[in-house]
PDB file of C-alpha atoms and ligand atoms in Angstrom:
ATOM      1  CA  PHE A   1      -5.857  33.841 -20.775  1.00  0.00           C
ATOM      2  CA  ARG A   2      -9.279  35.474 -19.412  1.00  0.00           C
ATOM      3  CA  LEU A   3     -12.264  34.714 -19.046  1.00  0.00           C
ATOM      4  CA  GLN A   4     -14.856  35.438 -21.435  1.00  0.00           C
ATOM      5  CA  THR A   5     -17.975  36.806 -22.179  1.00  0.00           C
ATOM      6  CA  ARG A   6     -21.018  34.442 -21.213  1.00  0.00           C
ATOM      7  CA  ARG A   7     -22.193  35.032 -24.328  1.00  0.00           C
ATOM      8  CA  GLN A   8     -18.929  33.757 -25.850  1.00  0.00           C
ATOM      9  CA  TYR A   9     -18.746  30.477 -24.175  1.00  0.00           C
ATOM     10  CA  PHE A  10     -22.687  29.878 -24.443  1.00  0.00           C
ATOM     11  CA  PRO A  11     -22.765  29.058 -28.534  1.00  0.00           C
ATOM     12  CA  PRO A  12     -27.101  28.129 -29.181  1.00  0.00           C
ATOM     13  CA  GLN A  13     -26.260  24.403 -29.335  1.00  0.00           C
ATOM     14  CA  HIS A  14     -25.878  24.140 -25.718  1.00  0.00           C
ATOM     15  CA  ILE A  15     -28.327  26.517 -24.203  1.00  0.00           C
ATOM     16  CA  CYS A  16     -30.467  23.091 -24.211  1.00  0.00           C
ATOM     17  CA  ARG A  17     -29.637  20.293 -22.375  1.00  0.00           C
ATOM     18  CA  MET A  18     -29.677  17.158 -23.829  1.00  0.00           C
ATOM     19  CA  ALA A  19     -33.186  15.687 -22.834  1.00  0.00           C
ATOM     20  CA  ASP A  20     -32.300  12.553 -22.085  1.00  0.00           C
ATOM     21  CA  LYS A  21     -29.413  13.615 -19.205  1.00  0.00           C
ATOM     22  CA  LYS A  22     -29.988  12.937 -15.808  1.00  0.00           C
ATOM     23  CA  TYR A  23     -28.263  15.936 -13.404  1.00  0.00           C
ATOM     24  CA  LEU A  24     -25.322  14.035 -11.157  1.00  0.00           C
ATOM     25  CA  ILE A  25     -26.165  14.598  -7.297  1.00  0.00           C
ATOM     26  CA  GLY A  26     -22.568  13.308  -5.651  1.00  0.00           C
ATOM     27  CA  GLY A  27     -22.214  13.579  -1.550  1.00  0.00           C
ATOM     28  CA  ASN A  28     -18.724  13.201  -0.846  1.00  0.00           C
ATOM     29  CA  TRP A  29     -18.601  12.668   2.672  1.00  0.00           C
ATOM     30  CA  LYS A  30     -14.603  12.977   3.103  1.00  0.00           C
ATOM     31  CA  CYS A  31     -13.469  12.040   6.257  1.00  0.00           C
ATOM     32  CA  ASN A  32     -16.448  11.851   8.495  1.00  0.00           C
ATOM     33  CA  GLY A  33     -18.435   9.306   9.868  1.00  0.00           C
ATOM     34  CA  THR A  34     -19.373   6.869  12.792  1.00  0.00           C
ATOM     35  CA  LYS A  35     -20.978   3.291  12.699  1.00  0.00           C
ATOM     36  CA  GLU A  36     -23.590   5.296  14.165  1.00  0.00           C
ATOM     37  CA  SER A  37     -23.635   8.328  12.347  1.00  0.00           C
ATOM     38  CA  VAL A  38     -23.422   6.829   9.116  1.00  0.00           C
ATOM     39  CA  ALA A  39     -26.411   4.741  10.635  1.00  0.00           C
ATOM     40  CA  GLU A  40     -28.182   7.432  10.919  1.00  0.00           C
ATOM     41  CA  LEU A  41     -27.280   8.612   8.008  1.00  0.00           C
ATOM     42  CA  VAL A  42     -28.301   6.322   5.854  1.00  0.00           C
ATOM     43  CA  GLN A  43     -31.580   5.931   7.004  1.00  0.00           C
ATOM     44  CA  THR A  44     -32.575   9.362   6.605  1.00  0.00           C
ATOM     45  CA  LEU A  45     -31.193   8.802   2.971  1.00  0.00           C
ATOM     46  CA  ASN A  46     -33.786   5.438   2.619  1.00  0.00           C
ATOM     47  CA  ASN A  47     -36.355   7.608   4.276  1.00  0.00           C
ATOM     48  CA  GLY A  48     -36.402  10.227   1.633  1.00  0.00           C
ATOM     49  CA  GLY A  49     -38.399   9.760  -0.056  1.00  0.00           C
ATOM     50  CA  ASP A  50     -38.780   8.699  -4.094  1.00  0.00           C
ATOM     51  CA  PHE A  51     -36.202  10.461  -6.195  1.00  0.00           C
ATOM     52  CA  PRO A  52     -36.759  13.239  -9.093  1.00  0.00           C
ATOM     53  CA  ALA A  53     -37.133  10.970 -12.232  1.00  0.00           C
ATOM     54  CA  ASN A  54     -34.162  13.557 -14.347  1.00  0.00           C
ATOM     55  CA  ALA A  55     -31.771  12.897 -10.417  1.00  0.00           C
ATOM     56  CA  GLU A  56     -28.710  10.001 -10.552  1.00  0.00           C
ATOM     57  CA  VAL A  57     -27.381   9.956  -6.716  1.00  0.00           C
ATOM     58  CA  VAL A  58     -24.269   8.342  -5.970  1.00  0.00           C
ATOM     59  CA  VAL A  59     -22.505   9.120  -2.481  1.00  0.00           C
ATOM     60  CA  ALA A  60     -18.788   8.506  -1.077  1.00  0.00           C
ATOM     61  CA  PRO A  61     -18.778   6.830   2.179  1.00  0.00           C
ATOM     62  CA  PRO A  62     -15.116   6.687   3.757  1.00  0.00           C
ATOM     63  CA  PHE A  63     -12.999   3.692   2.928  1.00  0.00           C
ATOM     64  CA  LEU A  64     -14.037   1.919   6.193  1.00  0.00           C
ATOM     65  CA  PHE A  65     -17.487   2.692   5.307  1.00  0.00           C
ATOM     66  CA  ILE A  66     -17.986   1.772   1.692  1.00  0.00           C
ATOM     67  CA  ASP A  67     -19.811  -2.513   2.467  1.00  0.00           C
ATOM     68  CA  SER A  68     -22.145  -1.105   4.704  1.00  0.00           C
ATOM     69  CA  VAL A  69     -22.737   1.437   3.197  1.00  0.00           C
ATOM     70  CA  MET A  70     -23.632  -0.504   0.346  1.00  0.00           C
ATOM     71  CA  GLN A  71     -25.490  -2.921   1.938  1.00  0.00           C
ATOM     72  CA  THR A  72     -28.003  -0.317   4.189  1.00  0.00           C
ATOM     73  CA  ILE A  73     -28.447   2.209   1.343  1.00  0.00           C
ATOM     74  CA  ARG A  74     -31.693   2.201  -0.653  1.00  0.00           C
ATOM     75  CA  PRO A  75     -30.905   0.740  -4.403  1.00  0.00           C
ATOM     76  CA  ASP A  76     -31.093   4.354  -6.219  1.00  0.00           C
ATOM     77  CA  ILE A  77     -27.799   5.620  -4.950  1.00  0.00           C
ATOM     78  CA  ALA A  78     -25.017   3.872  -6.009  1.00  0.00           C
ATOM     79  CA  VAL A  79     -21.786   4.519  -4.048  1.00  0.00           C
ATOM     80  CA  SER A  80     -18.434   5.556  -4.959  1.00  0.00           C
ATOM     81  CA  THR A  81     -15.051   5.772  -3.481  1.00  0.00           C
ATOM     82  CA  GLN A  82     -13.760   9.006  -2.260  1.00  0.00           C
ATOM     83  CA  ASN A  83      -9.536   7.979  -4.138  1.00  0.00           C
ATOM     84  CA  ILE A  84      -8.173   4.597  -5.635  1.00  0.00           C
ATOM     85  CA  GLY A  85      -4.934   3.823  -6.235  1.00  0.00           C
ATOM     86  CA  LYS A  86      -2.120   4.479  -9.009  1.00  0.00           C
ATOM     87  CA  ASN A  87      -1.526   0.898  -8.998  1.00  0.00           C
ATOM     88  CA  THR A  88      -2.877  -1.244 -11.789  1.00  0.00           C
ATOM     89  CA  LYS A  89      -3.499  -4.412 -10.242  1.00  0.00           C
ATOM     90  CA  THR A  90      -3.765  -6.195  -7.240  1.00  0.00           C
ATOM     91  CA  GLY A  91      -0.447  -7.002  -4.215  1.00  0.00           C
ATOM     92  CA  ALA A  92       2.072  -5.308  -2.454  1.00  0.00           C
ATOM     93  CA  PHE A  93       0.527  -1.722  -2.245  1.00  0.00           C
ATOM     94  CA  THR A  94       0.535  -1.150   1.419  1.00  0.00           C
ATOM     95  CA  GLY A  95      -2.550   1.102   2.101  1.00  0.00           C
ATOM     96  CA  GLU A  96      -3.410   1.265  -1.341  1.00  0.00           C
ATOM     97  CA  ILE A  97      -7.038   0.460  -2.219  1.00  0.00           C
ATOM     98  CA  ALA A  98      -7.097  -1.114  -6.346  1.00  0.00           C
ATOM     99  CA  ALA A  99      -9.149  -0.657  -8.989  1.00  0.00           C
ATOM    100  CA  PRO A 100      -9.420  -3.763  -9.867  1.00  0.00           C
ATOM    101  CA  MET A 101     -10.429  -4.625  -5.962  1.00  0.00           C
ATOM    102  CA  ALA A 102     -13.012  -2.078  -6.820  1.00  0.00           C
ATOM    103  CA  LYS A 103     -14.673  -3.122  -9.043  1.00  0.00           C
ATOM    104  CA  ALA A 104     -14.490  -7.084  -8.088  1.00  0.00           C
ATOM    105  CA  PHE A 105     -16.483  -5.037  -4.966  1.00  0.00           C
ATOM    106  CA  GLY A 106     -19.464  -4.228  -6.598  1.00  0.00           C
ATOM    107  CA  LEU A 107     -18.628  -0.476  -6.932  1.00  0.00           C
ATOM    108  CA  ASN A 108     -18.971   1.830  -9.515  1.00  0.00           C
ATOM    109  CA  TRP A 109     -17.226   5.102  -9.423  1.00  0.00           C
ATOM    110  CA  VAL A 110     -14.491   7.141  -7.800  1.00  0.00           C
ATOM    111  CA  ILE A 111     -14.332  10.398  -6.478  1.00  0.00           C
ATOM    112  CA  THR A 112     -10.770  10.950  -8.238  1.00  0.00           C
ATOM    113  CA  GLY A 113      -8.376  14.439  -7.771  1.00  0.00           C
ATOM    114  CA  HIS A 114     -10.375  16.713  -5.538  1.00  0.00           C
ATOM    115  CA  SER A 115      -8.884  19.470  -4.151  1.00  0.00           C
ATOM    116  CA  GLU A 116      -8.158  18.306  -0.602  1.00  0.00           C
ATOM    117  CA  ARG A 117      -5.868  15.772  -1.935  1.00  0.00           C
ATOM    118  CA  ARG A 118      -4.220  17.606  -4.390  1.00  0.00           C
ATOM    119  CA  SER A 119      -2.767  20.015  -1.944  1.00  0.00           C
ATOM    120  CA  MET A 120      -1.964  17.770   1.428  1.00  0.00           C
ATOM    121  CA  GLU A 121      -1.452  14.870  -1.239  1.00  0.00           C
ATOM    122  CA  GLY A 122       0.211  16.357  -3.870  1.00  0.00           C
ATOM    123  CA  GLU A 123      -1.400  14.438  -6.280  1.00  0.00           C
ATOM    124  CA  THR A 124      -0.609  16.992  -9.331  1.00  0.00           C
ATOM    125  CA  SER A 125      -2.845  16.339 -12.592  1.00  0.00           C
ATOM    126  CA  ALA A 126      -0.894  13.933 -14.354  1.00  0.00           C
ATOM    127  CA  ILE A 127      -1.015  11.503 -10.910  1.00  0.00           C
ATOM    128  CA  VAL A 128      -4.931  12.637 -10.588  1.00  0.00           C
ATOM    129  CA  ALA A 129      -5.411  11.492 -14.463  1.00  0.00           C
ATOM    130  CA  GLU A 130      -3.092   9.027 -14.624  1.00  0.00           C
ATOM    131  CA  LYS A 131      -5.981   7.277 -11.471  1.00  0.00           C
ATOM    132  CA  SER A 132      -8.735   8.527 -13.659  1.00  0.00           C
ATOM    133  CA  LYS A 133      -7.400   6.013 -16.782  1.00  0.00           C
ATOM    134  CA  ILE A 134      -6.746   2.747 -14.350  1.00  0.00           C
ATOM    135  CA  ALA A 135     -10.203   3.065 -12.750  1.00  0.00           C
ATOM    136  CA  LEU A 136     -11.866   3.729 -16.003  1.00  0.00           C
ATOM    137  CA  ASP A 137     -10.083   0.989 -17.701  1.00  0.00           C
ATOM    138  CA  ASN A 138     -11.428  -1.094 -15.120  1.00  0.00           C
ATOM    139  CA  GLY A 139     -14.944  -0.042 -15.533  1.00  0.00           C
ATOM    140  CA  LEU A 140     -15.440   1.893 -12.921  1.00  0.00           C
ATOM    141  CA  SER A 141     -16.921   5.393 -12.962  1.00  0.00           C
ATOM    142  CA  VAL A 142     -14.884   8.716 -12.304  1.00  0.00           C
ATOM    143  CA  ILE A 143     -15.514  11.628 -11.182  1.00  0.00           C
ATOM    144  CA  ALA A 144     -12.987  13.738 -11.603  1.00  0.00           C
ATOM    145  CA  CYS A 145     -12.408  16.757 -10.175  1.00  0.00           C
ATOM    146  CA  CYS A 146     -11.074  20.331 -11.304  1.00  0.00           C
ATOM    147  CA  GLY A 147     -10.800  23.689  -9.481  1.00  0.00           C
ATOM    148  CA  GLU A 148      -9.115  26.766  -8.612  1.00  0.00           C
ATOM    149  CA  GLN A 149      -7.597  27.810  -6.207  1.00  0.00           C
ATOM    150  CA  LEU A 150      -8.276  32.159  -4.645  1.00  0.00           C
ATOM    151  CA  SER A 151      -4.983  33.068  -5.547  1.00  0.00           C
ATOM    152  CA  ASP A 152      -5.265  31.517  -8.986  1.00  0.00           C
ATOM    153  CA  ARG A 153      -8.912  33.279  -9.199  1.00  0.00           C
ATOM    154  CA  GLU A 154      -7.798  37.036  -8.047  1.00  0.00           C
ATOM    155  CA  ALA A 155      -4.395  36.311 -11.045  1.00  0.00           C
ATOM    156  CA  GLY A 156      -7.027  35.880 -13.676  1.00  0.00           C
ATOM    157  CA  ASN A 157      -5.713  32.503 -13.702  1.00  0.00           C
ATOM    158  CA  THR A 158      -9.471  30.460 -13.401  1.00  0.00           C
ATOM    159  CA  LEU A 159      -9.157  28.556 -16.748  1.00  0.00           C
ATOM    160  CA  ALA A 160      -5.577  28.409 -16.967  1.00  0.00           C
ATOM    161  CA  VAL A 161      -5.435  26.468 -14.794  1.00  0.00           C
ATOM    162  CA  VAL A 162      -9.037  24.758 -15.257  1.00  0.00           C
ATOM    163  CA  LEU A 163      -7.876  24.233 -18.612  1.00  0.00           C
ATOM    164  CA  GLU A 164      -4.131  23.469 -19.400  1.00  0.00           C
ATOM    165  CA  ASP A 165      -3.542  22.122 -16.001  1.00  0.00           C
ATOM    166  CA  HIS A 166      -6.614  20.058 -15.050  1.00  0.00           C
ATOM    167  CA  LEU A 167      -8.308  19.227 -17.950  1.00  0.00           C
ATOM    168  CA  GLN A 168      -5.960  18.426 -20.136  1.00  0.00           C
ATOM    169  CA  ALA A 169      -3.941  15.843 -18.290  1.00  0.00           C
ATOM    170  CA  MET A 170      -6.677  14.606 -18.564  1.00  0.00           C
ATOM    171  CA  VAL A 171      -7.692  14.851 -22.127  1.00  0.00           C
ATOM    172  CA  ASP A 172      -3.945  13.793 -22.234  1.00  0.00           C
ATOM    173  CA  ALA A 173      -5.104  10.249 -21.046  1.00  0.00           C
ATOM    174  CA  PHE A 174      -8.147   9.503 -21.736  1.00  0.00           C
ATOM    175  CA  SER A 175      -9.398   7.758 -25.007  1.00  0.00           C
ATOM    176  CA  THR A 176     -12.316   9.470 -26.741  1.00  0.00           C
ATOM    177  CA  GLU A 177     -15.049   5.964 -25.586  1.00  0.00           C
ATOM    178  CA  ASP A 178     -13.232   7.159 -22.144  1.00  0.00           C
ATOM    179  CA  TRP A 179     -14.893   9.650 -21.748  1.00  0.00           C
ATOM    180  CA  ALA A 180     -18.548   8.082 -22.271  1.00  0.00           C
ATOM    181  CA  ARG A 181     -17.705   6.943 -18.082  1.00  0.00           C
ATOM    182  CA  VAL A 182     -16.531  10.476 -16.864  1.00  0.00           C
ATOM    183  CA  VAL A 183     -18.301  13.248 -14.581  1.00  0.00           C
ATOM    184  CA  ILE A 184     -16.258  16.563 -14.012  1.00  0.00           C
ATOM    185  CA  ALA A 185     -16.865  17.797 -11.169  1.00  0.00           C
ATOM    186  CA  TYR A 186     -15.469  21.630 -10.852  1.00  0.00           C
ATOM    187  CA  GLU A 187     -15.352  22.788  -7.432  1.00  0.00           C
ATOM    188  CA  PRO A 188     -13.150  26.063  -6.987  1.00  0.00           C
ATOM    189  CA  VAL A 189     -10.483  25.723  -3.538  1.00  0.00           C
ATOM    190  CA  TRP A 190     -11.840  29.550  -2.573  1.00  0.00           C
ATOM    191  CA  ALA A 191     -15.902  27.654  -1.930  1.00  0.00           C
ATOM    192  CA  ILE A 192     -15.431  23.783  -0.698  1.00  0.00           C
ATOM    193  CA  GLY A 193     -16.244  24.088   2.880  1.00  0.00           C
ATOM    194  CA  THR A 194     -16.495  28.266   3.469  1.00  0.00           C
ATOM    195  CA  GLY A 195     -19.920  28.258   2.592  1.00  0.00           C
ATOM    196  CA  VAL A 196     -19.114  31.173   0.359  1.00  0.00           C
ATOM    197  CA  VAL A 197     -20.620  29.572  -2.873  1.00  0.00           C
ATOM    198  CA  ALA A 198     -19.365  30.787  -6.445  1.00  0.00           C
ATOM    199  CA  SER A 199     -21.828  33.148  -7.892  1.00  0.00           C
ATOM    200  CA  PRO A 200     -24.672  31.398 -11.010  1.00  0.00           C
ATOM    201  CA  GLU A 201     -22.629  33.948 -13.124  1.00  0.00           C
ATOM    202  CA  GLN A 202     -19.328  32.791 -11.558  1.00  0.00           C
ATOM    203  CA  ALA A 203     -20.197  28.914 -12.404  1.00  0.00           C
ATOM    204  CA  GLN A 204     -22.043  28.637 -15.318  1.00  0.00           C
ATOM    205  CA  GLU A 205     -18.893  30.916 -16.724  1.00  0.00           C
ATOM    206  CA  VAL A 206     -16.436  28.422 -16.406  1.00  0.00           C
ATOM    207  CA  HIS A 207     -18.482  24.836 -16.330  1.00  0.00           C
ATOM    208  CA  ALA A 208     -19.918  26.801 -20.451  1.00  0.00           C
ATOM    209  CA  ALA A 209     -15.524  27.081 -21.174  1.00  0.00           C
ATOM    210  CA  ILE A 210     -15.294  23.401 -18.941  1.00  0.00           C
ATOM    211  CA  ARG A 211     -17.631  22.858 -22.446  1.00  0.00           C
ATOM    212  CA  LYS A 212     -16.246  24.853 -25.507  1.00  0.00           C
ATOM    213  CA  PHE A 213     -12.549  22.896 -24.317  1.00  0.00           C
ATOM    214  CA  LEU A 214     -13.945  19.645 -24.930  1.00  0.00           C
ATOM    215  CA  SER A 215     -15.869  20.212 -27.406  1.00  0.00           C
ATOM    216  CA  GLU A 216     -12.844  21.617 -29.148  1.00  0.00           C
ATOM    217  CA  LYS A 217      -9.885  18.659 -27.844  1.00  0.00           C
ATOM    218  CA  VAL A 218     -12.408  15.577 -27.623  1.00  0.00           C
ATOM    219  CA  SER A 219     -15.255  16.413 -30.060  1.00  0.00           C
ATOM    220  CA  PRO A 220     -18.654  18.173 -29.693  1.00  0.00           C
ATOM    221  CA  GLU A 221     -20.523  15.199 -28.843  1.00  0.00           C
ATOM    222  CA  VAL A 222     -18.210  14.253 -25.684  1.00  0.00           C
ATOM    223  CA  SER A 223     -18.960  18.143 -24.516  1.00  0.00           C
ATOM    224  CA  ALA A 224     -22.966  17.699 -24.902  1.00  0.00           C
ATOM    225  CA  ALA A 225     -22.916  14.738 -23.960  1.00  0.00           C
ATOM    226  CA  THR A 226     -20.910  14.449 -20.311  1.00  0.00           C
ATOM    227  CA  ARG A 227     -21.762  15.860 -17.703  1.00  0.00           C
ATOM    228  CA  VAL A 228     -19.379  19.267 -15.849  1.00  0.00           C
ATOM    229  CA  ILE A 229     -21.310  18.730 -12.291  1.00  0.00           C
ATOM    230  CA  TYR A 230     -20.289  22.158  -9.458  1.00  0.00           C
ATOM    231  CA  GLY A 231     -18.958  21.720  -5.762  1.00  0.00           C
ATOM    232  CA  GLY A 232     -18.459  23.679  -2.787  1.00  0.00           C
ATOM    233  CA  SER A 233     -20.549  25.464  -0.684  1.00  0.00           C
ATOM    234  CA  VAL A 234     -24.345  23.237  -2.009  1.00  0.00           C
ATOM    235  CA  LYS A 235     -27.360  23.852  -0.392  1.00  0.00           C
ATOM    236  CA  GLY A 236     -30.630  23.047  -0.347  1.00  0.00           C
ATOM    237  CA  SER A 237     -31.014  26.611  -0.762  1.00  0.00           C
ATOM    238  CA  ASN A 238     -28.408  27.692  -3.876  1.00  0.00           C
ATOM    239  CA  ALA A 239     -29.022  24.794  -5.331  1.00  0.00           C
ATOM    240  CA  GLY A 240     -31.769  25.304  -7.234  1.00  0.00           C
ATOM    241  CA  THR A 241     -30.478  28.712  -8.755  1.00  0.00           C
ATOM    242  CA  LEU A 242     -27.331  26.800 -10.356  1.00  0.00           C
ATOM    243  CA  LYS A 243     -28.602  24.299 -11.561  1.00  0.00           C
ATOM    244  CA  ASP A 244     -31.157  26.355 -14.021  1.00  0.00           C
ATOM    245  CA  CYS A 245     -27.164  27.638 -15.254  1.00  0.00           C
ATOM    246  CA  PRO A 246     -27.544  25.607 -19.126  1.00  0.00           C
ATOM    247  CA  ASP A 247     -24.272  24.157 -17.962  1.00  0.00           C
ATOM    248  CA  ILE A 248     -25.229  22.790 -14.875  1.00  0.00           C
ATOM    249  CA  ASP A 249     -25.344  19.514 -14.626  1.00  0.00           C
ATOM    250  CA  GLY A 250     -25.664  18.064 -11.274  1.00  0.00           C
ATOM    251  CA  PHE A 251     -23.474  18.728  -8.273  1.00  0.00           C
ATOM    252  CA  LEU A 252     -20.768  17.458  -5.914  1.00  0.00           C
ATOM    253  CA  VAL A 253     -21.157  18.291  -2.223  1.00  0.00           C
ATOM    254  CA  GLY A 254     -20.006  18.090   0.373  1.00  0.00           C
ATOM    255  CA  GLY A 255     -20.985  19.693   4.415  1.00  0.00           C
ATOM    256  CA  ALA A 256     -24.462  18.994   3.475  1.00  0.00           C
ATOM    257  CA  ALA A 257     -24.216  15.609   1.932  1.00  0.00           C
ATOM    258  CA  LEU A 258     -23.884  14.672   5.406  1.00  0.00           C
ATOM    259  CA  THR A 259     -27.755  16.391   6.232  1.00  0.00           C
ATOM    260  CA  ALA A 260     -31.506  15.710   5.874  1.00  0.00           C
ATOM    261  CA  ASP A 261     -30.072  19.104   3.471  1.00  0.00           C
ATOM    262  CA  PHE A 262     -28.949  16.350   0.937  1.00  0.00           C
ATOM    263  CA  LEU A 263     -31.817  15.351  -0.217  1.00  0.00           C
ATOM    264  CA  THR A 264     -33.147  18.693   0.120  1.00  0.00           C
ATOM    265  CA  ILE A 265     -30.665  19.598  -3.428  1.00  0.00           C
ATOM    266  CA  ILE A 266     -31.392  16.291  -4.685  1.00  0.00           C
ATOM    267  CA  ASN A 267     -34.634  17.526  -5.407  1.00  0.00           C
ATOM    268  CA  ALA A 268     -34.040  20.584  -6.474  1.00  0.00           C
ATOM    269  CA  VAL A 269     -33.105  19.131  -9.737  1.00  0.00           C
ATOM    270  CA  ALA A 270     -36.500  17.776 -10.602  1.00  0.00           C
TER     271      ALA A 270
HETATM  272  P1  PGA B   1     -18.562  21.749   0.608  1.00  0.00           P
HETATM  273  O1  PGA B   1     -17.999  20.717  -0.147  1.00  0.00           O
HETATM  274  O2  PGA B   1     -19.877  20.808  -0.519  1.00  0.00           O
HETATM  275  O3  PGA B   1     -18.883  21.213   1.923  1.00  0.00           O
HETATM  276  O4  PGA B   1     -18.341  22.994   0.276  1.00  0.00           O
HETATM  277  C1  PGA B   1     -17.593  19.714  -1.067  1.00  0.00           C
HETATM  278  C2  PGA B   1     -16.437  18.872  -2.198  1.00  0.00           C
HETATM  279  O5  PGA B   1     -15.626  19.391  -1.205  1.00  0.00           O
HETATM  280  O6  PGA B   1     -16.903  18.554  -2.457  1.00  0.00           O
END
C-alpha cells in the first residue's frame, strides 16, 4: 500500500474547490499559557483586523482558559476544546469534561485524536472514533486528527496508517449525516513542532488520498464537502503555498497559533 502518483489521487472533479467551502484555520494552544499571556494573545487576535471572507477561525485553549477566552475573544473566532471525555453524560467521571457539558457551556468544537493524545494518553483509533462520535451526538463539531509517525512514512506505511487505521475507525463510527460536522486534520507526526513542514506535494498526496478514501467509503458528496486541513509546522511563511494545494482546506496550527503569526496564516487563505 504505497503512495500513488498525484494523478491517480487527483480526479478532475476534485481540482476545483467547492466555491462555498471556507478554509478552517484552527489554533491549537496545547498546554500553554498563563492568565496574562492568554489575555495578551486574545488582544492580539482581536486587534488583527478583518479576516478573509473565506476563512473560518477556531482556537482551542486549555480547559482552564476556555471561559475567559469565550468571554473576551472576537465573535468571529470560535472556541474549541483540545480533548473531550469518553463519558456520554456528566456524573462520577473524575477529571473528565463531558460532551453534553461542553455543548451546554456554549462550545461548538472539539479536537479529537491529536497525535499527542494518541502517544501520551494511549488513545487508540477506536477511542478517538468513540469520543468523536459522542461529541457529534451531542451537537459538537469535531476536528478529528490523523497522521503517521516518521517510522511509518519511512516504512512506506503512511496511507495504511492514515486511511486503514485512523480514518477507517471514524468511517465505521460516523453516520453519513455526522460528516457535515467533521473536519479531518492530517498532521504527520514528524512535522508537528519540529519546524519540518510537509512539502505541498507530500501534503497534497495524502489529502487527495483521504478525499478518495472518503469518496469510496462514505460518498462522493461527503468527500467533496468535508474539509481536510493540514497541521505540522504551519507558519505564515509556508501557509500560502500549502493552501494552494487543491485538497488542503485549511490548517491546524500549534506553535504559531500562540503568536501574531496566526493572523498571517489566517490572511494567507484570502
Ligand atoms: P505545530 O503543531 O504547528 O507546532 O507543528 C501542530 C499541531 O500539533 O496541531
